[in-house]
PDB file of C-alpha atoms in Angstrom:
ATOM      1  CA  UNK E   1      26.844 -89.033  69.647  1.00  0.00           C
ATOM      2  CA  UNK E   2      23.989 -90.271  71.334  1.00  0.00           C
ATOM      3  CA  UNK E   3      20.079 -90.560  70.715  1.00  0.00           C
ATOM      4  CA  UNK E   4      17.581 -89.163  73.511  1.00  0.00           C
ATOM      5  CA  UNK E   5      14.317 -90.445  74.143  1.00  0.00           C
ATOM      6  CA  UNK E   6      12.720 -88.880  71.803  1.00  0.00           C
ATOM      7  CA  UNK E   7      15.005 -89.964  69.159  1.00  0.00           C
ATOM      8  CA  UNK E   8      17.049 -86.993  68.598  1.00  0.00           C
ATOM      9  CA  UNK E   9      21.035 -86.796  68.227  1.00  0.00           C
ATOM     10  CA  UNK E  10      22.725 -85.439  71.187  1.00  0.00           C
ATOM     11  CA  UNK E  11      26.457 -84.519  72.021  1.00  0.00           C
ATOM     12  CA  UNK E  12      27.709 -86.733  74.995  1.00  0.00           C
ATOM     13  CA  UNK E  13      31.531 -85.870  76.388  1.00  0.00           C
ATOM     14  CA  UNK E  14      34.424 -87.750  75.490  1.00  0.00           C
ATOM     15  CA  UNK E  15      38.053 -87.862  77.522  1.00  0.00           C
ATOM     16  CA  UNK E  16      40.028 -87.807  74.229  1.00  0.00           C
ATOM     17  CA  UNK E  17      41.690 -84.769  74.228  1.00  0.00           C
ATOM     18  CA  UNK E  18      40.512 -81.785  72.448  1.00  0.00           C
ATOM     19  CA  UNK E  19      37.111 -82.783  72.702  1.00  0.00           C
ATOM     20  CA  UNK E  20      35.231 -80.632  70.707  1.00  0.00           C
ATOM     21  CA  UNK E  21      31.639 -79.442  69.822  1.00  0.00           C
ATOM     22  CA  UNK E  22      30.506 -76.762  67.418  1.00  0.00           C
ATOM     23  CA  UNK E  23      26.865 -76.761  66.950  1.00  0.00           C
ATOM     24  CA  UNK E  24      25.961 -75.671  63.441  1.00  0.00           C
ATOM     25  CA  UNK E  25      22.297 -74.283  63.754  1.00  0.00           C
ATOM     26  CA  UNK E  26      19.839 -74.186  62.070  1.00  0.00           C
ATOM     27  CA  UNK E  27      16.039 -74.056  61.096  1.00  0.00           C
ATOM     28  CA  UNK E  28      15.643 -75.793  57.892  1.00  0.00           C
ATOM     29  CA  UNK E  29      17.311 -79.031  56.224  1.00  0.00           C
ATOM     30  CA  UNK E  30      20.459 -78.279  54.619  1.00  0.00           C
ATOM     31  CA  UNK E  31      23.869 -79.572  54.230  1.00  0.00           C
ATOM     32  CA  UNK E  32      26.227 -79.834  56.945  1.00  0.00           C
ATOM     33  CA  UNK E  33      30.060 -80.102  57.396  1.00  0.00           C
ATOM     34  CA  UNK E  34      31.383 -84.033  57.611  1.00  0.00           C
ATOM     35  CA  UNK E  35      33.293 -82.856  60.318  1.00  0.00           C
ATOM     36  CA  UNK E  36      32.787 -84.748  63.953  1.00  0.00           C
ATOM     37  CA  UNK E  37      33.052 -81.652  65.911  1.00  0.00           C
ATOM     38  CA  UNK E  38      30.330 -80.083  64.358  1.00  0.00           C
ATOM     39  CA  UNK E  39      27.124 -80.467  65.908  1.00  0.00           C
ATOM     40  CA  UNK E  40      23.812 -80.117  63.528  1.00  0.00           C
ATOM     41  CA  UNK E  41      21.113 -78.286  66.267  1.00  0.00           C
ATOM     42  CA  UNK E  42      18.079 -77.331  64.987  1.00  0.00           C
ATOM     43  CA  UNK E  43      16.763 -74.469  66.529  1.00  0.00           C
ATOM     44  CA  UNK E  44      13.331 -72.932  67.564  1.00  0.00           C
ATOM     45  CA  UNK E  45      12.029 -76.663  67.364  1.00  0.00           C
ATOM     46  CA  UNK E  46       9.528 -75.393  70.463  1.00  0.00           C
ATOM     47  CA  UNK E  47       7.705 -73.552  68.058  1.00  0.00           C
ATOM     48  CA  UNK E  48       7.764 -75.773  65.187  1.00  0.00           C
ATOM     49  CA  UNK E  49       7.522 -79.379  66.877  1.00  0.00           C
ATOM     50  CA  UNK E  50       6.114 -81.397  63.919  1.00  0.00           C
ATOM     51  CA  UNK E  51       9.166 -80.374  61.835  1.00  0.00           C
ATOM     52  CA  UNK E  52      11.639 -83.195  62.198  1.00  0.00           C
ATOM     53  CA  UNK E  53      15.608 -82.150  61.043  1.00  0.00           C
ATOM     54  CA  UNK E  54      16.467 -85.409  62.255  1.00  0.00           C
ATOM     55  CA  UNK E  55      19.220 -83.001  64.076  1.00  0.00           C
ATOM     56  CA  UNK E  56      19.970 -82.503  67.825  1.00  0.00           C
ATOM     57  CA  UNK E  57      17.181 -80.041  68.590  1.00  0.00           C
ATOM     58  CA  UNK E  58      17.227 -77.030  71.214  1.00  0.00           C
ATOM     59  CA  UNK E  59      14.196 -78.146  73.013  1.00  0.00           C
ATOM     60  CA  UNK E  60      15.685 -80.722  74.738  1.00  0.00           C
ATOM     61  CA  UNK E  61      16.964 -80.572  78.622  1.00  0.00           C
ATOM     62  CA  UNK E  62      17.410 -76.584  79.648  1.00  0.00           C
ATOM     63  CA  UNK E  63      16.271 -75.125  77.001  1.00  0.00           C
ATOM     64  CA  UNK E  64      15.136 -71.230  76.044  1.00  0.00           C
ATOM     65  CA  UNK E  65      13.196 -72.492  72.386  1.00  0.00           C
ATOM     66  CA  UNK E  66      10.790 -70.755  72.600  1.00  0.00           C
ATOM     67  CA  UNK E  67      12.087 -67.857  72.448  1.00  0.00           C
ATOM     68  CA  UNK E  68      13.652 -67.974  68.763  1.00  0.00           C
ATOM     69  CA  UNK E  69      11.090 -65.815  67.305  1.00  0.00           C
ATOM     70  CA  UNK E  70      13.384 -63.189  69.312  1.00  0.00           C
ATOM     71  CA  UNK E  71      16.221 -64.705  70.197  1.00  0.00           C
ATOM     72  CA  UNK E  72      17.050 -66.225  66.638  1.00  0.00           C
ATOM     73  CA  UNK E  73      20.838 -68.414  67.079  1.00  0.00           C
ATOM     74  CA  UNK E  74      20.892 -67.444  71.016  1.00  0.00           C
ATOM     75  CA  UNK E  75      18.420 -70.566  71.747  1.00  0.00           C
ATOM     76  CA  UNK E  76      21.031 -72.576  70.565  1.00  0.00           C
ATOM     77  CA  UNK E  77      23.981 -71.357  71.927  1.00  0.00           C
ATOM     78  CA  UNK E  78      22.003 -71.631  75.450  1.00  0.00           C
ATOM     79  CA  UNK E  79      21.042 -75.372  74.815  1.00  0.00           C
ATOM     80  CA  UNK E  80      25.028 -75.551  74.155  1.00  0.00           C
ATOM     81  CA  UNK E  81      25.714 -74.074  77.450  1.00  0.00           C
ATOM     82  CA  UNK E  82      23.379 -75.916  79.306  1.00  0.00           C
ATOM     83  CA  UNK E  83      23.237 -79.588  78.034  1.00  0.00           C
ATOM     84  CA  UNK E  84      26.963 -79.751  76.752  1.00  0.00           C
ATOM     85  CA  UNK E  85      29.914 -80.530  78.530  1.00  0.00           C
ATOM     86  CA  UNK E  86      32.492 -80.835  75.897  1.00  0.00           C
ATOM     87  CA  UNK E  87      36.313 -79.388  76.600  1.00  0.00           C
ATOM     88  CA  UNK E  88      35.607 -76.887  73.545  1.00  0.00           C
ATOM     89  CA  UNK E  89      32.275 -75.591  72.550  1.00  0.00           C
ATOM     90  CA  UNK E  90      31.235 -73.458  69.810  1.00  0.00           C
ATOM     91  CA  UNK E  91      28.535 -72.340  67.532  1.00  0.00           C
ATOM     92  CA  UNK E  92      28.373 -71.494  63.482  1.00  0.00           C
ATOM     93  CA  UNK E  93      25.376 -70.852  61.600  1.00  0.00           C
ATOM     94  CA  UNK E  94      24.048 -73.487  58.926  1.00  0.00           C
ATOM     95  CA  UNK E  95      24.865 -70.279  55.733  1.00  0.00           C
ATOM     96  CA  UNK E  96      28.573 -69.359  57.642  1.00  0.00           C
ATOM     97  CA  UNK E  97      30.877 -71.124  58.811  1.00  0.00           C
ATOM     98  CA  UNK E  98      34.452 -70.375  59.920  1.00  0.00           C
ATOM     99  CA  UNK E  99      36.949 -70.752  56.921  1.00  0.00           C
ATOM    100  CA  UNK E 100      39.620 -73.131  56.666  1.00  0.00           C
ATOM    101  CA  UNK E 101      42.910 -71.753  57.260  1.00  0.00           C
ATOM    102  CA  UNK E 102      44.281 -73.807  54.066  1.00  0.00           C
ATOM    103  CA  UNK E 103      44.389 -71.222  51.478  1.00  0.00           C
ATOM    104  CA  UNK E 104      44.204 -73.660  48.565  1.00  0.00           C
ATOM    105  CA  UNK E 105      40.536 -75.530  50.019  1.00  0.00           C
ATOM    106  CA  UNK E 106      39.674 -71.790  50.366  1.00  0.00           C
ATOM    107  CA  UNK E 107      39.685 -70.893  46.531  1.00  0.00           C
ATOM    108  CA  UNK E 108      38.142 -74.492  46.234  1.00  0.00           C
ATOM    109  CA  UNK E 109      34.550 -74.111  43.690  1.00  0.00           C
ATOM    110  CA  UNK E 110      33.106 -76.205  46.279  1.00  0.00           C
ATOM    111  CA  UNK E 111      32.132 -74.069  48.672  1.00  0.00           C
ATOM    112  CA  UNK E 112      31.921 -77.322  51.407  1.00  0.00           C
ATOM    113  CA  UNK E 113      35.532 -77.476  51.003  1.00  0.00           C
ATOM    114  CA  UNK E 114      36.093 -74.212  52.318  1.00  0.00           C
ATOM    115  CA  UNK E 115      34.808 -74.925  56.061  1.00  0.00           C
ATOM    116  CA  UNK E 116      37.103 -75.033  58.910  1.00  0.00           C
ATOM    117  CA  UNK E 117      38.552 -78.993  60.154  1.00  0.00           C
ATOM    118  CA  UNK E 118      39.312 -80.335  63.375  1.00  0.00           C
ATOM    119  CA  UNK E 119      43.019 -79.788  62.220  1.00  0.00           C
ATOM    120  CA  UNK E 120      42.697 -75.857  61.357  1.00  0.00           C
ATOM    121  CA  UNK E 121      40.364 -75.280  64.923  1.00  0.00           C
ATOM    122  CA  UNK E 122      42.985 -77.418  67.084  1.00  0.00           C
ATOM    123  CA  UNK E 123      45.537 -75.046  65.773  1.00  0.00           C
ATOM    124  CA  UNK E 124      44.372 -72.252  67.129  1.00  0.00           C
ATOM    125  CA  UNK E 125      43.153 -73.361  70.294  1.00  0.00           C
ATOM    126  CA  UNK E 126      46.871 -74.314  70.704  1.00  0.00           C
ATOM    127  CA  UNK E 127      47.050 -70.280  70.376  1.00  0.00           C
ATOM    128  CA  UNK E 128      44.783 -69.018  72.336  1.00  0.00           C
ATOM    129  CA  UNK E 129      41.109 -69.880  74.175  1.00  0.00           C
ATOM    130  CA  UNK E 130      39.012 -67.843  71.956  1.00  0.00           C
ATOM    131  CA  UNK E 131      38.501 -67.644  67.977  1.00  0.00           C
ATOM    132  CA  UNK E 132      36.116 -65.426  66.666  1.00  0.00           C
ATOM    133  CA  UNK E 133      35.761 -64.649  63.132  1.00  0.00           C
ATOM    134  CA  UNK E 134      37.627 -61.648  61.497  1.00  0.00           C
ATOM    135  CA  UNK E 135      35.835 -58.330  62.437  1.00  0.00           C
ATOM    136  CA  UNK E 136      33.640 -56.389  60.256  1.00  0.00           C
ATOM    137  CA  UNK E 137      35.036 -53.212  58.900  1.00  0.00           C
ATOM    138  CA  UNK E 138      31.858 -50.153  58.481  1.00  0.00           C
ATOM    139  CA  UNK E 139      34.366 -47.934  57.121  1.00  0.00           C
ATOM    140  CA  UNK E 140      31.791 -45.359  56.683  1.00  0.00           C
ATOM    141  CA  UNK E 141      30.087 -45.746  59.448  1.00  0.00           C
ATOM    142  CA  UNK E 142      30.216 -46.739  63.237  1.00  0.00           C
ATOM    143  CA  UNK E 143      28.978 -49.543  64.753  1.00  0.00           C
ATOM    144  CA  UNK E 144      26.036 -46.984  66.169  1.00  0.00           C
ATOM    145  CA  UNK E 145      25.751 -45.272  63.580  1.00  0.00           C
ATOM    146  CA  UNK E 146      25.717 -48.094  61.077  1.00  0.00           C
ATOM    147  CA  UNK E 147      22.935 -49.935  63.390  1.00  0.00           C
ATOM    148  CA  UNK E 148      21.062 -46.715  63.919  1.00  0.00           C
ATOM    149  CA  UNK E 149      20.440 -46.737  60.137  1.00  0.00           C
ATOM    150  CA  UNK E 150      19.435 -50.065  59.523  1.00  0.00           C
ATOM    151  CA  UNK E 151      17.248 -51.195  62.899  1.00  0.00           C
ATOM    152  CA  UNK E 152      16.706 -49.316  65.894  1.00  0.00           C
ATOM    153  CA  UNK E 153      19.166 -47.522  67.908  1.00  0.00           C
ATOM    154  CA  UNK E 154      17.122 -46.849  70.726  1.00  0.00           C
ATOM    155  CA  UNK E 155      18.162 -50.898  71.563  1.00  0.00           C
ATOM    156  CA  UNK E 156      21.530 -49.830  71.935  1.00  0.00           C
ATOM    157  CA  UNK E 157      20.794 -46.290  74.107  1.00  0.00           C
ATOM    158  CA  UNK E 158      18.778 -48.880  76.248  1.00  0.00           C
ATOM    159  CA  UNK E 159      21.606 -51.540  76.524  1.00  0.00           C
ATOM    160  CA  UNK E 160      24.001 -48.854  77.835  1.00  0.00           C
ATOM    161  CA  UNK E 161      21.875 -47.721  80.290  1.00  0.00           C
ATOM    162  CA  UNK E 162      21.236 -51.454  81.666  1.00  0.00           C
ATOM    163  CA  UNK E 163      25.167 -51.998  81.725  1.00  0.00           C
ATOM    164  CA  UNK E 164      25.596 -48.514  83.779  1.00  0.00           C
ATOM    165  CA  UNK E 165      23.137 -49.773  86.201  1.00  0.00           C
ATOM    166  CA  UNK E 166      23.468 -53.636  86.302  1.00  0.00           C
ATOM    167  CA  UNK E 167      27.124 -54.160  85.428  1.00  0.00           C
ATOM    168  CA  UNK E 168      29.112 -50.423  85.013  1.00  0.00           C
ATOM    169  CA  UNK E 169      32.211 -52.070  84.212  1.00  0.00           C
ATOM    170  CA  UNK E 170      31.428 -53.363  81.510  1.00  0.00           C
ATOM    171  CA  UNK E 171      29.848 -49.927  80.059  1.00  0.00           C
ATOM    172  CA  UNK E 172      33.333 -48.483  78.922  1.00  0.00           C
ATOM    173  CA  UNK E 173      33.682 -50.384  76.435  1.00  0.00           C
ATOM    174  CA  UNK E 174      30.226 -50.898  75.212  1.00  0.00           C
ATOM    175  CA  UNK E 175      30.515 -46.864  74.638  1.00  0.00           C
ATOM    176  CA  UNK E 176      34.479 -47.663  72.690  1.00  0.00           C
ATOM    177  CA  UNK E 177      32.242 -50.077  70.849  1.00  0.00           C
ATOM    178  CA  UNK E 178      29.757 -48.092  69.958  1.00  0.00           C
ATOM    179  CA  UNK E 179      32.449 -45.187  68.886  1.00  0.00           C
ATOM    180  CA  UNK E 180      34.477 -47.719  66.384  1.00  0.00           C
ATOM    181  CA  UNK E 181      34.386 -49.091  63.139  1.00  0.00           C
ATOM    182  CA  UNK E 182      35.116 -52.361  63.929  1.00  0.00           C
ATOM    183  CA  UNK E 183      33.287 -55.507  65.497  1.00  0.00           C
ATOM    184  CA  UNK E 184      33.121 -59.115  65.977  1.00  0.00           C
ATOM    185  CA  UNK E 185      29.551 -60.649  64.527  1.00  0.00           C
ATOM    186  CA  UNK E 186      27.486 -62.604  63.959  1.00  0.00           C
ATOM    187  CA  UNK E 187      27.422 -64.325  67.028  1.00  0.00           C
ATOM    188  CA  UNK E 188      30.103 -66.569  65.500  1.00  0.00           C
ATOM    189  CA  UNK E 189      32.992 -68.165  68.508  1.00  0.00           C
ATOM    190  CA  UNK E 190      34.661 -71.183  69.961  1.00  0.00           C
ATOM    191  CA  UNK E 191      35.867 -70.730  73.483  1.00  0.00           C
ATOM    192  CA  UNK E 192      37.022 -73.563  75.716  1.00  0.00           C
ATOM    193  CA  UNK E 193      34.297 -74.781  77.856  1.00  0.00           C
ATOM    194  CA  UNK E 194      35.167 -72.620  81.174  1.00  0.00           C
ATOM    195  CA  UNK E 195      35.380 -68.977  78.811  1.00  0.00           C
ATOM    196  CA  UNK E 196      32.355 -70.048  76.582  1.00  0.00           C
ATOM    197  CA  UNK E 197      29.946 -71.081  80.410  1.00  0.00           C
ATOM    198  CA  UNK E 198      31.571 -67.604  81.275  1.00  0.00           C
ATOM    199  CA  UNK E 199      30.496 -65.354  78.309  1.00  0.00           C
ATOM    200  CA  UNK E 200      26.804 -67.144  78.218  1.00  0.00           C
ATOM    201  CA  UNK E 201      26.562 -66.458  82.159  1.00  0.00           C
ATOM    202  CA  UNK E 202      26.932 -62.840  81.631  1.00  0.00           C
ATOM    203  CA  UNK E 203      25.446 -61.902  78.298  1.00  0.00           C
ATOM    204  CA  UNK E 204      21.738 -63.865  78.798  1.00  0.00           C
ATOM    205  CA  UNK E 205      20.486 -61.506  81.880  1.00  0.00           C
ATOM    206  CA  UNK E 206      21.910 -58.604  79.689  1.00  0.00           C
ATOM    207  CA  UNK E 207      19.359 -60.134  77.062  1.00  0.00           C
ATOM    208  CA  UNK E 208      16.808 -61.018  78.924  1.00  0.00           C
ATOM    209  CA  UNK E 209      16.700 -57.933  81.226  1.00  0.00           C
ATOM    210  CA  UNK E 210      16.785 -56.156  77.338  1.00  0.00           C
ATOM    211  CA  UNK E 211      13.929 -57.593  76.405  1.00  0.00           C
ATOM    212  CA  UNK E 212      11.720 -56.635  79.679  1.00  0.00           C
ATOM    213  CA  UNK E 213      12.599 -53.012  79.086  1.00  0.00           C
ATOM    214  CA  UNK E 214      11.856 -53.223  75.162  1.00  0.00           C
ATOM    215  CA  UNK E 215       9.281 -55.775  74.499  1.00  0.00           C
ATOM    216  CA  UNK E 216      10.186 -57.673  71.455  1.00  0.00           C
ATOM    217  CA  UNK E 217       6.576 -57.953  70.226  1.00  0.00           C
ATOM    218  CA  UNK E 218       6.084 -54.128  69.781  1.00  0.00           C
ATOM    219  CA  UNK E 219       7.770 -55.014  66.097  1.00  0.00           C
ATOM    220  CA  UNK E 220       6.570 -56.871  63.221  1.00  0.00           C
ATOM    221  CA  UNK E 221       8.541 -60.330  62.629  1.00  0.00           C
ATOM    222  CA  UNK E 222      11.848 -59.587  61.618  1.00  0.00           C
ATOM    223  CA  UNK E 223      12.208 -56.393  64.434  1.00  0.00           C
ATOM    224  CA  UNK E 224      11.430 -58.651  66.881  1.00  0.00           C
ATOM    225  CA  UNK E 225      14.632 -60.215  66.685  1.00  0.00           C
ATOM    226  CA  UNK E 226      16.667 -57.700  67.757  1.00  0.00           C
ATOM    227  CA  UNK E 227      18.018 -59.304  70.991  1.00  0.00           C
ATOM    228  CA  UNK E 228      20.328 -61.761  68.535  1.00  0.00           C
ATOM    229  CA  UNK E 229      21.379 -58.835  67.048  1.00  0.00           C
ATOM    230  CA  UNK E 230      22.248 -56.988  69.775  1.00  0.00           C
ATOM    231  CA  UNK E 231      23.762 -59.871  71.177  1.00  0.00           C
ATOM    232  CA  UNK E 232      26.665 -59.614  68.650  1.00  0.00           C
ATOM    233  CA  UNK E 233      27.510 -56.535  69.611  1.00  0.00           C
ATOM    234  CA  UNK E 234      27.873 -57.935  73.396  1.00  0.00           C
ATOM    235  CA  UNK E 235      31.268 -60.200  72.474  1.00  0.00           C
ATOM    236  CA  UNK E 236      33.644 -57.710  72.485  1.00  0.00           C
ATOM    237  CA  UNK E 237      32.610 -55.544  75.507  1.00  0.00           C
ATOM    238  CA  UNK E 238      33.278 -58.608  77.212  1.00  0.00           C
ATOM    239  CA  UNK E 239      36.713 -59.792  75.631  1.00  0.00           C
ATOM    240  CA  UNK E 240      37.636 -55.872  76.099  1.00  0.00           C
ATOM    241  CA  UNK E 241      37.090 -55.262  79.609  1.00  0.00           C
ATOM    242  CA  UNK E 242      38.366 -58.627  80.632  1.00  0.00           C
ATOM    243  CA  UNK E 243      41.604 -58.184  78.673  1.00  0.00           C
ATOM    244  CA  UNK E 244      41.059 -62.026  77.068  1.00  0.00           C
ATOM    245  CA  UNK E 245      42.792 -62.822  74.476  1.00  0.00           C
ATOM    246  CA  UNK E 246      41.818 -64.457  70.931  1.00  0.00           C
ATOM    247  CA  UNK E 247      42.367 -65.262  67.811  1.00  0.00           C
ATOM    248  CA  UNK E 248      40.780 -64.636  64.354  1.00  0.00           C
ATOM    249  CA  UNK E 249      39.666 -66.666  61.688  1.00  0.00           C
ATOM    250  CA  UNK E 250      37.914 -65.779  58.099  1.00  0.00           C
ATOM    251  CA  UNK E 251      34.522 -66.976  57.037  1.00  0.00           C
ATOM    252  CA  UNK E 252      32.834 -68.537  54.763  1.00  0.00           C
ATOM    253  CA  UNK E 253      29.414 -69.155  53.513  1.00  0.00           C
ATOM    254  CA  UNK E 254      28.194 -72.510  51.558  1.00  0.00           C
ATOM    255  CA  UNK E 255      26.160 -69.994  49.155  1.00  0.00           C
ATOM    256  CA  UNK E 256      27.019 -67.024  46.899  1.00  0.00           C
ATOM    257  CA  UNK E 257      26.770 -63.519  48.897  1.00  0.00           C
ATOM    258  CA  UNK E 258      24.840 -60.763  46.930  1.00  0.00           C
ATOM    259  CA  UNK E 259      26.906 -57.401  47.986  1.00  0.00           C
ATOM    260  CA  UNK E 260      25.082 -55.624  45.216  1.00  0.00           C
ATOM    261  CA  UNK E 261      21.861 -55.975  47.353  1.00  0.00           C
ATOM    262  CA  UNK E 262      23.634 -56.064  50.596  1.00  0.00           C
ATOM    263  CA  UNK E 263      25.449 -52.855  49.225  1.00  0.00           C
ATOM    264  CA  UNK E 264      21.988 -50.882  48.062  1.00  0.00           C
ATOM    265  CA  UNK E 265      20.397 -52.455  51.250  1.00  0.00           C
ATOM    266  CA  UNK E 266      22.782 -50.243  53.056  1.00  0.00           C
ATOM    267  CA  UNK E 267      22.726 -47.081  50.923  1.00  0.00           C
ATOM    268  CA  UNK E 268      19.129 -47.162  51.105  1.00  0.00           C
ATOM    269  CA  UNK E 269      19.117 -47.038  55.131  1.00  0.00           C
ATOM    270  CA  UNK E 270      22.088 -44.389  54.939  1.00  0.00           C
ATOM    271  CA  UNK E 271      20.753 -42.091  52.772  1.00  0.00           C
ATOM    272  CA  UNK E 272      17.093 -43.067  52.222  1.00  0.00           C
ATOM    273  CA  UNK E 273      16.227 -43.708  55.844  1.00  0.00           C
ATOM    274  CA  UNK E 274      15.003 -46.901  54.810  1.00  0.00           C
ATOM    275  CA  UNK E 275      15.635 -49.378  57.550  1.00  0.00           C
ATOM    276  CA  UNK E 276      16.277 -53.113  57.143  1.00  0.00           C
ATOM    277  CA  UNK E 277      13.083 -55.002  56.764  1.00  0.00           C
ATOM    278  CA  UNK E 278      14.580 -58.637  55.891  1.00  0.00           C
ATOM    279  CA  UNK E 279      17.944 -60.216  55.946  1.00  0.00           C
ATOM    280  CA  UNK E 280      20.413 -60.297  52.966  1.00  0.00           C
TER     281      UNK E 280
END
């Protein structure tokens, strides 16, 4: 780690092998993993430059910050792209974290302990370029469907239409997607430096172009930050039509999840046609 000039922590490559960097972002102060690889960024610091993390922040060097009102964990995983060269790069989110694959740490009552170590990641990677976390199961629902409910699903009619024109390839299996039960979220991956530069290449113009089409400040706060949500959604089409392989791992989070409100939240949208106004 290094400092920058204006006094903030910074990644800077190392030879050793298995160099890697998972940035852990965030907005607020809050605990982070011991871990060297992992990389405390605090994000959105463009709009909030008098609060100091004392963390790498994403307004440094190439930089999209100012765009977190919309783009919410996306302005860090583009300062990651851009201003990190490490041989493994990554990103987590400050409340979930990959899981450690030791199944004893797991049922540990400190919830730190359960986080994923250099040892657990490098074991993987030995596996395969990719790790994403284990997909989410809708039973009930499909992916549409399920977002349809909840936000807006006119952002998903729109990002098929962009992929038809801008990249048809790629629109097979956004539609597969959109017809299963299953995804990868949460915008949650570590890729080796050449797959992880690949993925960010493609899916920011998808994003971007998104958000020129459907301008994120026709919704209040928390609608506006639909293009990280439909983001997640973007992972798979890519690791589907480009056949990569991967490998899963669970997650965790550092605080107690509430499925009873996370389960009525749902209900509510299903049934009630009340959408999602905050996040559970």
């Amino acid at each position: 780690m290094t400092k920058n000039k204006e006094g903030h922590m910074q990644a800077i490559r190392s030879d050793s092998p298995k160099n890697i960097c998972i940035a852990v972002a965030t907005h607020k102060a809050y605990r982070m993993p011991e871990d060297s690889m992992y990389l405390p960024l605090q994000v959105g610091k463009a709009m909030h430059p008098d609060v100091d993390l004392g963390f790498a922040c994403d307004n440094t060097g190439d930089n999209i910050s100012d765009r977190n009102a919309y783009y919410s964990e996306l302005t860090g995983l583009y300062w990651l792209w851009k201003n990190c060269d490490a041989d493994y790069k990554g990103l987590v989110h400050y409340r979930r974290h990959f899981a450690t694959l030791d199944k004893a740490a797991r049922a540990s009552k400190n919830r730190f302990d359960r986080i994923a170590t250099r040892e657990d990641v490098e074991k993987l990677l030995d596996r395969a370029d990719i790790i994403v976390p284990r997909r989410r199961n809708y039973y009930i629902e499909t992916v549409y469907s399920h977002y349809d409910h909840t936000f807006d699903g006119r952002q998903f009619d729109e990002t098929l239409k962009l992929l038809r024109e801008q990249c048809p390839e790629y629109a097979p299996a956004f539609e597969r997607l959109m017809r299963s039960k299953k995804a990868h979220i949460f915008n949650m991956f570590i890729m080796t430096r050449e797959r992880f530069d690949e993925y960010c290449a493609w899916m920011f113009p998808i994003v971007e172009e998104l958000t020129r089409r459907i301008p994120p400040e026709s919704y209040d706060a928390f609608g506006a930050r639909y293009p990280g949500r439909v983001s997640e959604r973007l992972l798979d089409v890519w690791l589907d039509t480009n056949g990569y392989g991967y490998v899963e791992m669970p997650v965790t989070s550092p605080e107690p999840v509430d499925w009873w409100k996370k389960g009525t939240g749902f209900l509510m949208a299903k049934f009630g046609g009340r959408k999602y106004e905050k996040s559970f």
